[in-house]
CSV table of C-alpha atoms in Angstrom, one decimal:
chain,number,residue,atom,x,y,z
A,1237,UNK,CA,-13.5,14.8,6.9
A,1238,UNK,CA,-10.0,14.9,5.3
A,1239,UNK,CA,-7.5,17.5,6.4
A,1240,UNK,CA,-6.5,17.7,2.8
A,1241,UNK,CA,-8.8,18.4,-0.1
A,1242,UNK,CA,-9.9,15.3,-2.0
A,1243,UNK,CA,-9.6,16.5,-5.5
A,1244,UNK,CA,-11.3,15.3,-8.7
A,1245,UNK,CA,-10.8,16.3,-12.3
A,1246,UNK,CA,-12.8,19.5,-11.7
A,1247,UNK,CA,-10.9,20.8,-8.6
A,1248,UNK,CA,-7.3,19.4,-9.1
A,1249,UNK,CA,-4.4,21.6,-10.1
A,1250,UNK,CA,-3.7,21.6,-13.8
A,1251,UNK,CA,-0.5,19.5,-13.4
A,1252,UNK,CA,-2.5,16.7,-11.8
A,1253,UNK,CA,-5.1,16.4,-14.5
A,1254,UNK,CA,-3.3,14.0,-16.9
A,1255,UNK,CA,-2.8,11.4,-14.1
A,1256,UNK,CA,-6.3,11.9,-12.7
A,1257,UNK,CA,-7.8,11.4,-16.2
A,1258,UNK,CA,-5.8,8.3,-16.8
A,1259,UNK,CA,-6.8,6.9,-13.4
A,1260,UNK,CA,-10.5,7.7,-14.0
A,1261,UNK,CA,-10.3,6.0,-17.5
A,1262,UNK,CA,-8.8,2.8,-16.0
A,1263,UNK,CA,-10.6,2.6,-12.7
A,1264,UNK,CA,-13.8,4.6,-13.2
A,1265,UNK,CA,-13.6,6.1,-9.7
A,1266,UNK,CA,-10.7,7.8,-7.9
A,1267,UNK,CA,-9.5,6.4,-4.5
A,1268,UNK,CA,-9.5,9.1,-1.9
A,1269,UNK,CA,-5.7,8.8,-1.6
A,1270,UNK,CA,-5.3,9.6,-5.2
A,1271,UNK,CA,-7.7,12.5,-4.9
A,1272,UNK,CA,-5.6,13.9,-1.9
A,1273,UNK,CA,-2.3,13.4,-3.8
A,1274,UNK,CA,-3.7,15.4,-6.7
A,1275,UNK,CA,-3.2,18.5,-4.5
A,1276,UNK,CA,0.5,18.1,-5.3
A,1277,UNK,CA,1.1,17.3,-9.0
A,1278,UNK,CA,4.7,16.2,-8.2
A,1279,UNK,CA,3.6,13.8,-5.4
A,1280,UNK,CA,0.8,12.4,-7.5
A,1281,UNK,CA,3.1,11.8,-10.5
A,1282,UNK,CA,5.8,10.2,-8.3
A,1283,UNK,CA,3.2,7.9,-6.7
A,1284,UNK,CA,1.7,7.0,-10.1
A,1285,UNK,CA,5.1,6.3,-11.6
A,1286,UNK,CA,6.3,4.2,-8.7
A,1287,UNK,CA,3.1,2.2,-8.6
A,1288,UNK,CA,3.1,1.8,-12.4
A,1289,UNK,CA,6.6,0.3,-12.4
A,1290,UNK,CA,5.7,-2.0,-9.5
A,1291,UNK,CA,2.7,-3.3,-11.5
A,1292,UNK,CA,5.2,-4.7,-14.0
A,1293,UNK,CA,7.3,-6.4,-11.3
A,1294,UNK,CA,7.8,-10.0,-10.4
A,1295,UNK,CA,5.9,-10.2,-7.1
A,1296,UNK,CA,2.5,-11.8,-7.3
A,1297,UNK,CA,-0.7,-10.1,-6.2
A,1298,UNK,CA,-1.1,-12.2,-3.0
A,1299,UNK,CA,2.5,-11.3,-1.9
A,1300,UNK,CA,1.9,-7.6,-2.5
A,1301,UNK,CA,-1.4,-7.7,-0.6
A,1302,UNK,CA,0.2,-9.4,2.3
A,1303,UNK,CA,2.9,-6.6,2.4
A,1304,UNK,CA,0.2,-3.9,2.0
A,1305,UNK,CA,-1.8,-5.3,4.9
A,1306,UNK,CA,1.2,-5.5,7.2
A,1307,UNK,CA,2.2,-1.9,6.4
A,1308,UNK,CA,-1.3,-0.6,6.8
A,1309,UNK,CA,-1.6,-2.4,10.2
A,1310,UNK,CA,1.8,-1.2,11.3
A,1311,UNK,CA,0.9,2.4,10.7
A,1312,UNK,CA,-2.8,1.9,11.8
A,1313,UNK,CA,-4.0,3.3,8.4
A,1314,UNK,CA,-7.7,2.5,8.4
A,1315,UNK,CA,-8.2,3.4,4.7
A,1316,UNK,CA,-5.3,1.1,3.8
A,1317,UNK,CA,-6.6,-1.7,5.9
A,1318,UNK,CA,-10.1,-1.5,4.5
A,1319,UNK,CA,-8.9,-1.4,0.9
A,1320,UNK,CA,-6.3,-4.1,1.2
A,1321,UNK,CA,-8.6,-6.5,3.2
A,1322,UNK,CA,-10.9,-6.3,0.2
A,1323,UNK,CA,-8.2,-6.6,-2.5
A,1324,UNK,CA,-6.4,-9.4,-0.5
A,1325,UNK,CA,-9.6,-11.5,-0.6
A,1326,UNK,CA,-9.8,-10.9,-4.4
A,1327,UNK,CA,-6.1,-12.0,-4.7
A,1328,UNK,CA,-7.2,-15.3,-3.0
A,1329,UNK,CA,-6.1,-14.8,0.6
A,1330,UNK,CA,-8.4,-16.4,3.2
A,1331,UNK,CA,-9.5,-14.7,6.3
A,1332,UNK,CA,-6.8,-16.4,8.4
A,1333,UNK,CA,-4.1,-15.3,6.0
A,1334,UNK,CA,-5.4,-11.7,6.0
A,1335,UNK,CA,-5.2,-11.7,9.8
A,1336,UNK,CA,-1.7,-13.2,9.9
A,1337,UNK,CA,-0.4,-10.8,7.2
A,1338,UNK,CA,-1.5,-7.9,9.3
A,1339,UNK,CA,1.1,-9.1,11.8
A,1340,UNK,CA,3.9,-9.7,9.2
A,1341,UNK,CA,3.2,-13.5,9.3
A,1342,UNK,CA,1.8,-16.3,7.1
A,1343,UNK,CA,1.1,-20.0,7.3
A,1344,UNK,CA,3.0,-20.3,4.1
A,1345,UNK,CA,6.6,-20.7,5.0
A,1346,UNK,CA,7.9,-18.8,2.0
A,1347,UNK,CA,5.5,-15.9,2.4
A,1348,UNK,CA,6.2,-15.8,6.1
A,1349,UNK,CA,9.9,-15.3,5.7
A,1350,UNK,CA,9.3,-12.5,3.2
A,1351,UNK,CA,6.9,-10.8,5.7
A,1352,UNK,CA,9.4,-11.2,8.5
A,1353,UNK,CA,12.1,-9.7,6.3
A,1354,UNK,CA,10.0,-6.6,5.5
A,1355,UNK,CA,8.7,-6.5,9.0
A,1356,UNK,CA,12.2,-6.4,10.4
A,1357,UNK,CA,12.9,-3.3,8.3
A,1358,UNK,CA,9.8,-1.5,9.4
A,1359,UNK,CA,9.6,-2.6,13.1
A,1360,UNK,CA,13.3,-2.5,13.9
A,1361,UNK,CA,14.3,0.1,11.4
A,1362,UNK,CA,17.5,-1.9,11.0
A,1363,UNK,CA,19.2,-4.2,8.6
A,1364,UNK,CA,17.6,-7.7,8.7
A,1365,UNK,CA,19.9,-10.4,10.1
A,1366,UNK,CA,21.9,-12.2,7.4
A,1367,UNK,CA,20.3,-15.4,8.5
A,1368,UNK,CA,16.9,-14.0,7.6
A,1369,UNK,CA,18.0,-13.0,4.2
A,1370,UNK,CA,19.7,-16.4,3.7
A,1371,UNK,CA,16.5,-18.1,4.7
A,1372,UNK,CA,14.5,-16.1,2.2
A,1373,UNK,CA,16.9,-17.0,-0.6
A,1374,UNK,CA,16.9,-20.7,0.5
A,1375,UNK,CA,13.1,-20.7,0.3
A,1376,UNK,CA,13.3,-19.5,-3.3
A,1377,UNK,CA,13.0,-15.8,-3.1
A,1378,UNK,CA,15.4,-13.9,-5.4
A,1379,UNK,CA,17.3,-10.7,-4.7
A,1380,UNK,CA,15.0,-9.1,-7.3
A,1381,UNK,CA,11.9,-10.1,-5.3
A,1382,UNK,CA,13.4,-9.0,-2.0
A,1383,UNK,CA,14.3,-5.6,-3.5
A,1384,UNK,CA,10.8,-5.3,-5.1
A,1385,UNK,CA,9.2,-6.2,-1.7
A,1386,UNK,CA,11.2,-3.3,-0.1
A,1387,UNK,CA,10.1,-1.0,-2.9
A,1388,UNK,CA,6.5,-2.1,-2.5
A,1389,UNK,CA,6.6,-1.7,1.3
A,1390,UNK,CA,8.0,1.8,0.8
A,1391,UNK,CA,5.2,3.0,-1.5
A,1392,UNK,CA,2.7,1.5,1.0
A,1393,UNK,CA,4.5,3.4,3.9
A,1394,UNK,CA,4.0,6.6,1.8
A,1395,UNK,CA,0.3,5.8,1.3
A,1396,UNK,CA,-0.2,5.1,5.0
A,1397,UNK,CA,1.6,8.4,6.0
A,1398,UNK,CA,-0.6,10.4,3.7
A,1399,UNK,CA,-3.7,8.6,5.0
A,1400,UNK,CA,-2.7,9.4,8.6
A,1401,UNK,CA,-1.5,13.0,8.1
A,1402,UNK,CA,-4.6,13.8,6.1
A,1403,UNK,CA,-7.1,11.8,8.1
A,1404,UNK,CA,-8.2,10.5,4.7
A,1405,UNK,CA,-11.6,8.9,4.8
A,1406,UNK,CA,-12.1,5.3,3.8
A,1407,UNK,CA,-13.0,5.0,0.1
A,1408,UNK,CA,-16.7,5.2,-0.6
A,1409,UNK,CA,-17.1,8.1,1.9
A,1410,UNK,CA,-15.7,10.7,-0.5
A,1411,UNK,CA,-19.1,12.0,-1.6
A,1412,UNK,CA,-20.1,12.5,2.0
A,1413,UNK,CA,-17.0,14.6,2.8
A,1414,UNK,CA,-17.6,16.7,-0.4
A,1415,UNK,CA,-21.2,17.3,0.7
A,1416,UNK,CA,-20.0,18.5,4.1
A,1417,UNK,CA,-17.5,20.9,2.5
A,1418,UNK,CA,-20.2,22.3,0.1
A,1419,UNK,CA,-22.6,22.9,3.0
């Protein structure tokens, strides 16, 4: 059971309702992470705005899913891993690529350098070597894409930290945790 309340449109604070209603209208069901974030209207609005802007970015879905898988694995976020394994497959990643992405790697040379770049930031918590950035640029990544990858990794770090701190259950188990609270 989550350490944080998993809110819905009936239990969330008033300030979270506009975002929750928008999420329900577009997705039909709230991810547990969003339900937890609803406990803080400011955190939920910040998350929704950040994700909303990144949806209009230049990185493709497969690249974003690779980054998401790597971050979820790095932080051992079970809900993040489960969700992104599913969405990575939808984005066209094969089982081998999903496994590699979880370790900041890819068979695709271009994707691999991006993941190593992001991985260096997270694993070493240090500036990536100039040679790594130069390699990324030589393989066709732009500064815009590198910056967007950093932004995307940071929102996935936030998601992983909330999942870990709250012991947020994997999506699909929300009803079970609500039944336990009601009992």
